[in-house]
XYZ file of C-alpha atoms in Angstrom:
657
model
C 195.440 112.257 16.060
C 195.216 108.706 14.761
C 193.818 106.757 11.859
C 193.157 103.323 10.396
C 195.834 100.634 9.979
C 194.888 100.487 6.298
C 196.355 103.972 5.880
C 199.368 103.428 8.130
C 201.749 105.739 6.298
C 199.481 108.752 6.796
C 198.790 108.063 10.459
C 202.419 107.379 11.238
C 203.466 110.732 9.777
C 200.734 112.608 11.636
C 201.452 110.759 14.879
C 205.211 111.369 14.736
C 204.909 115.063 13.936
C 202.199 116.004 16.428
C 201.857 113.555 19.290
C 204.603 111.013 18.640
C 201.820 108.398 19.033
C 200.882 105.771 16.478
C 197.372 104.462 15.908
C 196.538 101.162 17.602
C 194.010 100.300 14.888
C 191.005 99.976 17.237
C 187.622 101.285 16.180
C 185.691 103.510 16.681
C 188.362 105.067 18.949
C 191.896 103.780 19.246
C 193.469 103.058 22.608
C 196.064 105.797 22.211
C 193.457 108.541 21.864
C 191.332 106.939 24.558
C 194.179 107.078 27.085
C 194.863 110.730 26.228
C 191.131 111.566 26.355
C 191.139 113.200 22.924
C 188.928 112.783 19.885
C 190.060 110.070 17.485
C 189.912 111.218 13.849
C 189.908 108.590 11.151
C 191.489 109.281 7.797
C 188.874 110.004 5.150
C 190.075 107.293 2.775
C 187.837 104.517 1.570
C 189.468 101.153 2.110
C 188.144 97.609 2.202
C 186.187 96.784 5.372
C 186.432 100.373 6.710
C 183.888 103.157 7.067
C 183.646 105.577 4.152
C 183.827 109.316 4.557
C 180.484 110.451 5.972
C 179.602 113.669 4.226
C 177.001 115.829 5.998
C 173.659 116.128 4.283
C 174.096 119.866 3.755
C 177.271 119.329 1.697
C 175.630 116.887 -0.676
C 173.890 117.920 -3.843
C 170.404 116.451 -3.670
C 169.590 114.240 -6.634
C 166.760 115.218 -8.888
C 163.610 113.280 -8.217
C 159.923 113.362 -8.884
C 157.474 114.804 -6.370
C 156.319 111.395 -5.147
C 159.713 109.743 -5.045
C 160.818 108.894 -1.467
C 163.800 110.852 -0.196
C 165.490 107.649 0.907
C 166.643 104.869 -1.354
C 165.652 101.483 0.028
C 168.303 98.855 0.662
C 167.885 95.128 0.661
C 167.705 93.572 4.116
C 170.815 91.505 3.427
C 173.868 93.079 1.834
C 177.465 92.095 1.400
C 179.598 93.605 4.122
C 181.856 95.202 1.504
C 178.936 97.454 0.518
C 179.308 99.235 3.853
C 181.568 101.865 2.316
C 178.857 102.566 -0.264
C 176.121 103.020 2.369
C 176.823 106.249 4.262
C 174.534 107.420 7.031
C 172.929 110.575 5.688
C 171.454 112.642 8.490
C 168.159 114.450 8.026
C 167.977 118.220 8.264
C 168.908 119.691 11.680
C 165.298 120.374 12.645
C 164.214 116.830 11.826
C 167.308 115.360 13.466
C 166.664 117.261 16.686
C 163.029 116.172 16.626
C 164.027 112.498 16.484
C 166.565 112.816 19.272
C 164.042 114.703 21.424
C 161.637 111.776 20.973
C 164.339 109.359 22.045
C 165.102 111.325 25.212
C 161.412 111.703 26.060
C 160.450 108.076 25.416
C 163.327 105.724 26.186
C 166.513 107.351 27.440
C 165.536 107.573 31.117
C 163.723 104.246 31.228
C 165.241 101.264 29.446
C 168.637 102.925 28.895
C 169.283 104.431 32.354
C 170.217 107.866 30.894
C 173.565 106.631 29.555
C 174.083 109.666 27.267
C 175.884 112.639 28.796
C 173.559 115.311 27.423
C 175.733 118.405 28.052
C 178.545 117.045 25.866
C 176.387 115.287 23.271
C 177.151 116.526 19.759
C 175.230 114.568 17.172
C 177.464 115.202 14.107
C 180.519 114.213 16.139
C 178.668 111.163 17.438
C 177.855 110.182 13.874
C 181.509 110.341 12.978
C 182.426 108.103 15.901
C 179.532 105.646 15.635
C 177.104 105.867 12.721
C 175.662 102.621 14.089
C 174.588 104.373 17.284
C 173.004 107.342 15.532
C 171.159 105.131 13.051
C 169.848 103.030 15.948
C 168.496 106.107 17.744
C 166.768 107.304 14.575
C 165.270 103.884 13.836
C 163.726 103.711 17.314
C 162.495 107.313 17.423
C 160.957 107.227 13.947
C 158.217 104.883 15.189
C 156.649 107.771 17.116
C 156.364 110.269 14.263
C 152.973 110.888 12.713
C 152.257 109.795 9.161
C 151.884 113.445 8.136
C 155.311 114.306 9.549
C 156.945 111.416 7.735
C 155.258 112.294 4.440
C 156.087 116.009 4.673
C 159.644 115.771 5.999
C 160.930 112.487 4.596
C 158.756 111.643 1.596
C 157.736 108.248 2.971
C 154.268 106.890 3.651
C 154.505 105.529 7.195
C 156.662 105.973 10.314
C 157.479 102.264 10.144
C 158.953 102.745 6.669
C 161.259 105.478 7.986
C 162.199 103.308 10.958
C 162.912 100.417 8.605
C 165.225 102.624 6.537
C 167.424 103.580 9.478
C 167.208 100.088 10.915
C 168.578 98.566 7.718
C 171.510 100.965 7.802
C 172.126 100.235 11.486
C 172.109 96.507 10.882
C 174.694 96.823 8.116
C 177.008 98.636 10.498
C 176.153 96.235 13.322
C 177.072 93.234 11.204
C 180.596 94.584 10.751
C 181.000 95.378 14.452
C 179.463 92.342 16.145
C 182.912 91.126 17.254
C 184.356 94.561 18.094
C 182.830 95.521 21.443
C 182.730 99.172 22.478
C 180.465 101.313 24.630
C 178.776 102.911 21.628
C 178.230 99.556 19.942
C 176.683 98.093 23.103
C 174.334 101.053 23.373
C 173.336 100.675 19.727
C 172.612 96.953 20.076
C 170.390 97.680 23.087
C 168.410 100.202 21.031
C 168.046 97.748 18.173
C 166.806 95.144 20.656
C 164.079 97.458 21.978
C 163.164 98.510 18.457
C 162.788 94.883 17.343
C 160.547 94.227 20.334
C 158.402 97.234 19.378
C 157.831 95.849 15.878
C 156.995 92.373 17.266
C 160.179 90.675 16.132
C 160.843 89.098 19.497
C 163.479 86.581 18.406
C 165.610 89.343 16.893
C 165.092 91.467 19.997
C 166.421 88.662 22.171
C 169.413 88.114 19.878
C 170.434 91.783 19.734
C 170.119 92.063 23.504
C 172.265 88.952 23.899
C 175.011 90.415 21.728
C 175.025 93.619 23.783
C 175.274 91.648 27.018
C 178.203 89.579 25.776
C 180.004 92.738 24.735
C 179.379 94.260 28.165
C 180.822 91.195 29.839
C 183.800 91.227 27.474
C 184.564 94.825 28.510
C 184.068 94.045 32.229
C 181.344 96.653 32.601
C 179.909 94.721 35.538
C 182.843 95.600 37.827
C 184.543 98.797 38.942
C 187.669 98.466 36.808
C 189.906 100.587 34.567
C 190.474 103.448 36.967
C 192.313 105.481 34.309
C 188.957 106.610 32.943
C 187.599 110.050 33.778
C 184.593 110.288 36.145
C 182.297 110.875 33.167
C 183.616 107.851 31.273
C 183.266 105.667 34.358
C 179.667 106.769 34.834
C 178.818 106.129 31.175
C 180.225 102.617 31.522
C 178.186 102.029 34.689
C 174.978 103.303 33.144
C 175.557 101.266 30.008
C 175.928 98.142 32.125
C 172.735 98.902 34.052
C 170.953 99.487 30.759
C 172.072 95.978 29.739
C 170.728 94.677 33.044
C 167.335 96.350 32.565
C 166.940 95.400 28.895
C 167.933 91.794 29.633
C 165.145 91.358 32.160
C 162.628 93.318 30.154
C 163.065 91.475 26.866
C 163.611 88.054 28.444
C 160.355 88.304 30.391
C 158.423 89.673 27.402
C 159.709 86.881 25.141
C 159.486 84.106 27.775
C 163.241 83.468 27.637
C 165.827 82.948 30.406
C 167.762 85.920 31.736
C 171.394 86.170 30.686
C 172.783 88.498 33.368
C 172.813 87.298 36.955
C 172.237 89.898 39.628
C 175.189 88.380 41.484
C 177.521 89.460 38.685
C 176.601 93.130 39.133
C 179.533 94.423 41.160
C 179.324 97.996 39.934
C 177.853 100.904 41.878
C 174.464 102.323 41.014
C 174.133 105.432 38.800
C 175.102 108.721 40.374
C 172.741 111.719 40.691
C 172.153 113.636 37.469
C 173.895 116.789 38.681
C 177.047 114.832 39.525
C 176.971 113.218 36.070
C 176.363 116.526 34.315
C 179.282 118.277 36.060
C 181.680 115.340 35.640
C 182.335 114.985 39.365
C 183.915 112.085 41.224
C 181.254 109.995 42.941
C 181.194 106.939 45.178
C 177.750 105.448 45.635
C 176.064 102.306 46.966
C 175.775 98.894 45.371
C 172.348 97.329 44.901
C 172.655 95.222 48.041
C 173.413 98.341 50.105
C 170.585 100.499 48.774
C 168.064 99.685 51.567
C 170.427 101.482 53.945
C 169.975 104.643 51.866
C 166.196 104.474 51.411
C 165.737 107.861 53.093
C 168.148 109.580 50.687
C 166.032 109.731 47.545
C 166.580 113.472 47.185
C 170.352 112.949 47.303
C 170.586 109.784 45.187
C 167.756 110.383 42.726
C 165.205 107.785 41.605
C 167.412 105.867 39.166
C 169.143 103.666 41.812
C 165.774 102.705 43.312
C 164.364 102.001 39.864
C 167.222 99.587 39.105
C 166.814 97.875 42.497
C 163.120 97.318 41.775
C 164.016 95.938 38.321
C 166.188 93.350 40.053
C 163.465 92.354 42.532
C 160.816 92.265 39.812
C 163.095 90.169 37.616
C 163.629 87.592 40.364
C 159.879 87.096 40.867
C 159.125 87.253 37.140
C 161.685 84.520 36.532
C 159.777 82.236 38.916
C 156.620 82.862 36.931
C 158.034 82.235 33.452
C 160.142 79.227 34.485
C 157.311 77.040 35.722
C 155.510 78.832 38.533
C 153.887 76.762 41.234
C 154.014 73.660 39.054
C 157.768 73.501 39.760
C 157.955 75.013 43.232
C 158.598 72.257 45.773
C 157.654 74.528 48.662
C 154.391 76.262 49.412
C 154.167 80.074 49.264
C 154.385 80.423 53.077
C 157.383 78.139 53.599
C 160.556 80.167 54.355
C 162.579 77.884 52.071
C 160.491 78.783 49.032
C 161.746 81.361 46.553
C 158.258 82.849 46.429
C 158.381 83.562 50.149
C 161.958 84.892 50.053
C 161.442 87.205 47.098
C 158.058 88.348 48.374
C 159.555 89.258 51.732
C 162.436 91.084 50.033
C 159.983 93.135 47.972
C 157.845 93.993 50.994
C 160.852 94.930 53.114
C 162.290 97.108 50.355
C 159.011 98.863 49.495
C 158.218 99.446 53.167
C 161.532 101.293 53.494
C 160.541 103.723 50.729
C 159.749 107.277 51.754
C 156.097 108.276 51.167
C 157.178 110.373 48.187
C 157.912 107.239 46.133
C 154.494 105.604 46.536
C 151.913 106.139 43.814
C 149.530 109.062 44.165
C 148.400 111.907 41.949
C 150.156 114.390 44.220
C 153.467 112.517 44.142
C 153.184 112.213 40.380
C 152.938 115.998 40.057
C 155.893 116.386 42.397
C 158.103 114.162 40.247
C 156.959 115.947 37.106
C 158.337 119.182 38.557
C 161.676 117.539 39.399
C 161.944 115.959 35.925
C 161.843 112.379 37.205
C 158.280 111.463 36.274
C 159.283 108.744 33.805
C 161.417 106.862 36.321
C 158.776 107.374 39.031
C 155.951 105.948 36.903
C 157.951 102.928 35.737
C 159.213 102.251 39.260
C 155.649 101.989 40.560
C 154.486 99.821 37.666
C 157.386 97.452 38.327
C 156.880 97.452 42.096
C 153.201 96.546 41.925
C 153.692 94.117 39.064
C 156.294 92.296 41.161
C 153.673 91.933 43.904
C 151.141 90.235 41.648
C 152.988 88.548 38.759
C 153.664 85.444 40.869
C 150.644 85.844 43.148
C 148.332 85.227 40.185
C 149.675 81.668 40.155
C 147.695 81.060 43.368
C 144.349 82.475 42.235
C 141.994 79.460 42.304
C 139.905 78.501 39.300
C 136.599 76.639 39.553
C 136.922 74.148 36.733
C 137.565 71.133 38.978
C 134.051 71.487 40.448
C 132.593 70.665 37.058
C 134.823 67.782 36.078
C 132.721 64.978 34.654
C 135.238 62.316 35.619
C 134.810 60.380 38.865
C 138.458 60.886 39.782
C 141.031 63.501 38.885
C 144.677 62.793 38.304
C 146.903 63.889 41.177
C 149.221 65.822 38.848
C 146.333 67.895 37.526
C 144.832 68.575 40.953
C 147.898 69.523 43.019
C 150.974 71.624 42.395
C 154.574 70.537 43.029
C 154.252 71.436 46.721
C 151.168 69.213 47.139
C 148.751 72.171 47.412
C 145.441 71.893 45.606
C 144.981 74.270 42.690
C 141.552 75.066 44.174
C 142.976 76.187 47.508
C 141.895 79.739 48.321
C 144.403 81.815 50.307
C 143.230 85.313 51.246
C 146.711 86.307 52.411
C 147.810 85.964 48.765
C 144.644 87.088 46.992
C 144.192 90.387 48.856
C 147.725 91.759 48.272
C 147.469 90.630 44.666
C 144.179 92.490 44.192
C 145.566 95.624 45.863
C 148.476 95.758 43.414
C 146.250 94.922 40.445
C 143.880 97.744 41.358
C 146.828 100.128 41.806
C 148.146 99.219 38.346
C 144.661 99.726 36.928
C 144.303 103.114 38.624
C 147.723 104.243 37.388
C 147.053 103.186 33.807
C 143.579 104.706 33.572
C 144.616 107.924 35.322
C 147.560 108.522 33.008
C 145.577 107.511 29.936
C 142.899 110.087 30.795
C 145.488 112.831 31.269
C 147.466 114.992 28.881
C 149.500 113.868 25.877
C 152.589 113.914 28.089
C 150.861 111.638 30.615
C 150.004 109.158 27.882
C 153.594 109.260 26.617
C 154.854 108.322 30.079
C 152.294 105.519 30.264
C 153.423 103.947 26.993
C 156.273 101.733 28.133
C 157.081 98.032 28.117
C 157.126 98.078 31.921
C 153.547 99.338 31.952
C 152.490 96.916 29.215
C 153.618 93.855 31.180
C 151.870 95.128 34.318
C 148.671 95.937 32.415
C 148.559 92.457 30.872
C 148.672 90.879 34.322
C 146.154 93.353 35.772
C 143.660 92.786 32.963
C 144.006 88.996 33.328
C 143.286 89.212 37.064
C 140.272 91.457 36.431
C 138.876 88.715 34.185
C 139.517 86.209 36.968
C 137.476 88.404 39.319
C 134.676 88.571 36.771
C 134.304 84.805 36.495
C 135.235 83.410 39.902
C 134.352 85.985 42.587
C 130.811 86.294 43.955
C 131.309 88.667 46.911
C 129.885 92.190 46.995
C 133.390 93.618 47.365
C 134.198 92.446 43.818
C 131.408 93.724 41.560
C 131.591 91.904 38.270
C 130.549 94.788 36.060
C 133.410 96.880 37.451
C 135.930 94.103 36.796
C 134.627 93.720 33.257
C 134.856 97.448 32.595
C 138.390 97.630 34.002
C 139.558 94.691 31.898
C 138.116 96.323 28.785
C 139.585 99.745 29.580
C 143.031 98.248 30.077
C 142.734 96.451 26.755
C 141.814 99.725 25.080
C 144.894 101.393 26.577
C 147.185 98.851 24.923
C 145.147 98.948 21.730
C 145.757 102.708 21.477
C 149.491 101.973 21.120
C 149.092 99.980 17.913
C 149.868 102.910 15.553
C 153.383 103.190 17.044
C 154.017 99.660 18.319
C 153.214 96.610 16.244
C 153.796 94.504 19.364
C 150.679 96.056 20.916
C 148.672 93.890 18.529
C 150.238 90.802 20.110
C 149.296 91.992 23.600
C 145.733 92.766 22.545
C 145.421 89.336 20.938
C 146.644 87.731 24.163
C 143.988 89.494 26.252
C 141.242 88.620 23.787
C 142.435 85.026 23.672
C 142.279 84.859 27.467
C 138.854 86.466 27.485
C 137.447 83.899 25.099
C 138.940 81.020 27.074
C 137.152 82.343 30.162
C 133.903 82.643 28.218
C 134.189 79.040 27.051
C 134.968 77.891 30.590
C 132.465 79.823 32.689
C 130.136 81.812 30.502
C 126.623 80.947 29.425
C 127.448 80.151 25.838
C 125.542 78.755 22.902
C 127.172 77.337 19.817
C 126.679 80.484 17.724
C 128.624 82.530 20.300
C 131.781 80.448 20.044
C 133.695 82.570 17.546
C 137.362 81.975 18.314
C 139.928 82.108 15.521
C 139.753 80.052 12.372
C 142.690 77.683 12.387
C 142.479 76.832 8.723
C 141.739 73.191 9.494
C 138.684 71.371 10.763
C 140.695 68.640 12.438
C 142.101 69.639 15.788
C 144.181 66.484 15.857
C 146.186 67.590 12.831
C 149.897 68.137 13.240
C 150.510 71.017 15.637
C 153.280 72.330 13.437
C 151.987 75.466 11.762
C 153.860 76.907 8.844
C 153.757 80.420 7.522
C 154.568 83.896 8.660
C 152.749 86.970 9.886
C 153.876 89.954 7.825
C 153.111 93.628 8.108
C 151.314 95.568 5.404
C 154.527 96.647 3.678
C 155.808 93.092 3.596
C 158.787 93.845 5.840
C 160.032 92.114 8.974
C 158.098 88.870 8.920
C 157.053 87.698 12.355
C 157.845 84.012 12.098
C 155.629 81.624 13.969
C 158.548 79.456 15.156
C 155.866 76.811 15.699
C 158.330 73.959 15.327
C 160.133 75.194 18.441
C 156.999 75.653 20.563
C 155.574 72.873 22.743
C 152.544 71.038 21.544
C 149.487 72.499 23.321
C 148.399 68.945 24.079
C 151.450 68.721 26.372
C 149.973 71.460 28.580
C 148.128 70.024 31.568
C 144.413 70.278 30.879
C 143.463 72.240 33.968
C 142.207 75.745 33.256
C 145.019 77.120 35.435
C 147.634 75.654 33.103
C 145.944 76.940 29.964
C 145.641 80.470 31.322
C 149.248 80.358 32.440
C 150.389 79.136 29.021
C 148.630 82.080 27.377
C 150.059 84.691 29.743
C 153.706 83.580 29.620
C 153.696 83.553 25.790
C 152.087 86.870 24.796
C 154.339 87.379 21.763
C 153.646 84.119 20.001
C 152.781 84.533 16.348
C 149.115 84.779 15.495
C 148.939 81.374 13.830
C 150.388 79.657 16.912
C 147.888 81.439 19.158
C 145.099 80.226 16.893
C 146.288 76.649 17.196
C 146.638 76.859 20.980
C 143.248 78.452 21.581
C 141.509 75.941 19.382
C 143.093 73.059 21.245
C 142.481 74.586 24.680
C 138.834 75.249 23.908
C 138.353 71.666 22.688
C 139.733 70.117 25.857
C 137.738 72.035 28.466
C 135.600 70.160 30.948
C 132.576 71.073 28.804
C 133.744 68.532 26.235
C 130.183 67.884 25.112
C 130.163 71.254 23.351
C 130.383 71.208 19.570
C 132.687 73.853 18.150
C 132.144 75.115 14.650
C 134.627 76.984 12.438
C 136.017 79.982 14.242
C 136.825 83.570 13.317
C 139.230 86.265 14.411
C 139.301 88.154 17.702
C 137.642 91.442 16.973
C 134.895 91.576 19.564
C 134.707 93.969 22.493
C 134.988 92.694 26.046
C 131.743 94.439 26.844
C 129.940 92.154 24.409
C 130.019 89.656 27.250
C 126.921 91.411 28.557
C 125.096 90.096 25.505
C 126.015 86.587 26.631
C 125.540 86.849 30.379
C 123.060 89.690 30.661
C 123.281 93.337 31.643
C 124.920 94.298 34.958
C 122.403 93.735 37.699
C 120.497 91.049 35.820
C 120.043 87.570 37.152
C 122.694 85.897 35.008
C 125.489 88.273 35.924
C 124.713 87.994 39.629
C 124.485 84.215 39.636
C 127.371 82.220 40.999
C 129.637 80.559 38.427
C 128.298 77.163 39.518
C 124.669 78.144 38.946
C 125.521 79.818 35.657
C 127.263 76.801 34.233
C 124.663 74.377 35.541
C 122.300 76.158 33.177
C 124.287 75.072 30.112
């Protein structure tokens, strides 16, 4: 038994009488107890800069309050660190606590966090004593999924977001005191806070919390097979925590259009073991990522998690090409063996072709993985696999805007990419695989969305959201540029709208879904301005608050939720001027898609500028309004499916303007 250095006399007496071992002073578990594999108990004495005694909720006498008074006292977002001892983590009642943890396990544990909790030994009260930060982080993330009625009845608050904010504020107080004290529990908590911040559309904070977790993981050497004195269970928890860092790094970096922080080359730790091995605390030696293709026929022995992580790595490599410049910076064409696009594409095809048929997407395979309890990993694996096959391919989908350029000559830089290939070049060997993956993503999303509540829960993930954004964007490309019978425009329009509605249905739980919906609507309107048969009264993009498009691009202000919490800052001063974006339609579409989480005011500015610099520069744009229209309203502009306008080629349609 050990305790804090601030109460040295007590711990020394206890250590000398029982274990002859003194406390090392490390938190939340000292090295002495860690080596002996015993629980570390901290003395229940309040001292400066230490945790206070955490009294269970049942032992506290509830204060008297009015019927409408919330059961939680709000805390300011910024507090002095010395107030930590006065801010204990009070757990809800056991039924409510179990409900929140069940949500966490159903929604996030097996996806972003690689199942790093050892469920058989998980004891929540004990976990709270060891790391109140970790428990508060779980509760803050899970609270987003409660219904308003549940929150009002069980917690006395008005909205799930208010309950999430309460636990998040507590977690951040603890996190502030532990940011320079890395531990496994602290890393796990920071990862949860990062995902939670992404859910509420606070992307800068999400990136910062993820970065802190990654630095802690590197400080503890989680990326290598070290510290052999750990038990098999402890080793596996360390491995899974590292892989969770790896997954969250790629997920948040791509979503926020930021560089990755963990290199795949630094991952020298074996992939997660099968769940039964983890549950029974057995010794296990498994493959590294680079060796996994040799074990592709051993899914039943290895489980899906190793394959999921391998696909995350492949997807991350291709996604990084897309967000870091795409074909504008690639010096080699897509079919040149020296190009990264070719190398990563071949690696993805070789890896996916080695999969057993049971891992490919189908309704039957989905049912099979539901029975085995691996449906969440199976669904996310397929979203990632098909998104990796089209996220970079969409860079090579030709637009038609150069055909309508009014200038006699076009600048070389606007006409050709870095490899000297025309932006108008049409390559069926790229377009067809891209369309196959886009249609697979669309089928997966619409099938799950039309299923049971459990199906829709599995669909709601950041992996699926990124894939759906790309799929919906490509469906709009089909609508406006393809004229063949194999690509019926009314089907593409309906699919794009249905995918938008899927993401829109997530808005009650995820504030970030609003950002994704805005991005799709912004892209839709840019396509309408570029290709659609439009009259001045139909041009209803967002009101920028200024009639002069040449005003300073710096936009001040914040986007705030209804309760006034967690402002989503525009960060406009740090964003490139939209006038610096090359004025080809390809570049504008790409700029929209790689920045889906920009604040609303920045999106307004960008769309207004992009729409003013289209080839149809003779158009006169009036004041604009918000994006609230339905994709299907396009039929009011172009005509019903089957009418002359919808079946006309883009060239004929635009000649009519």
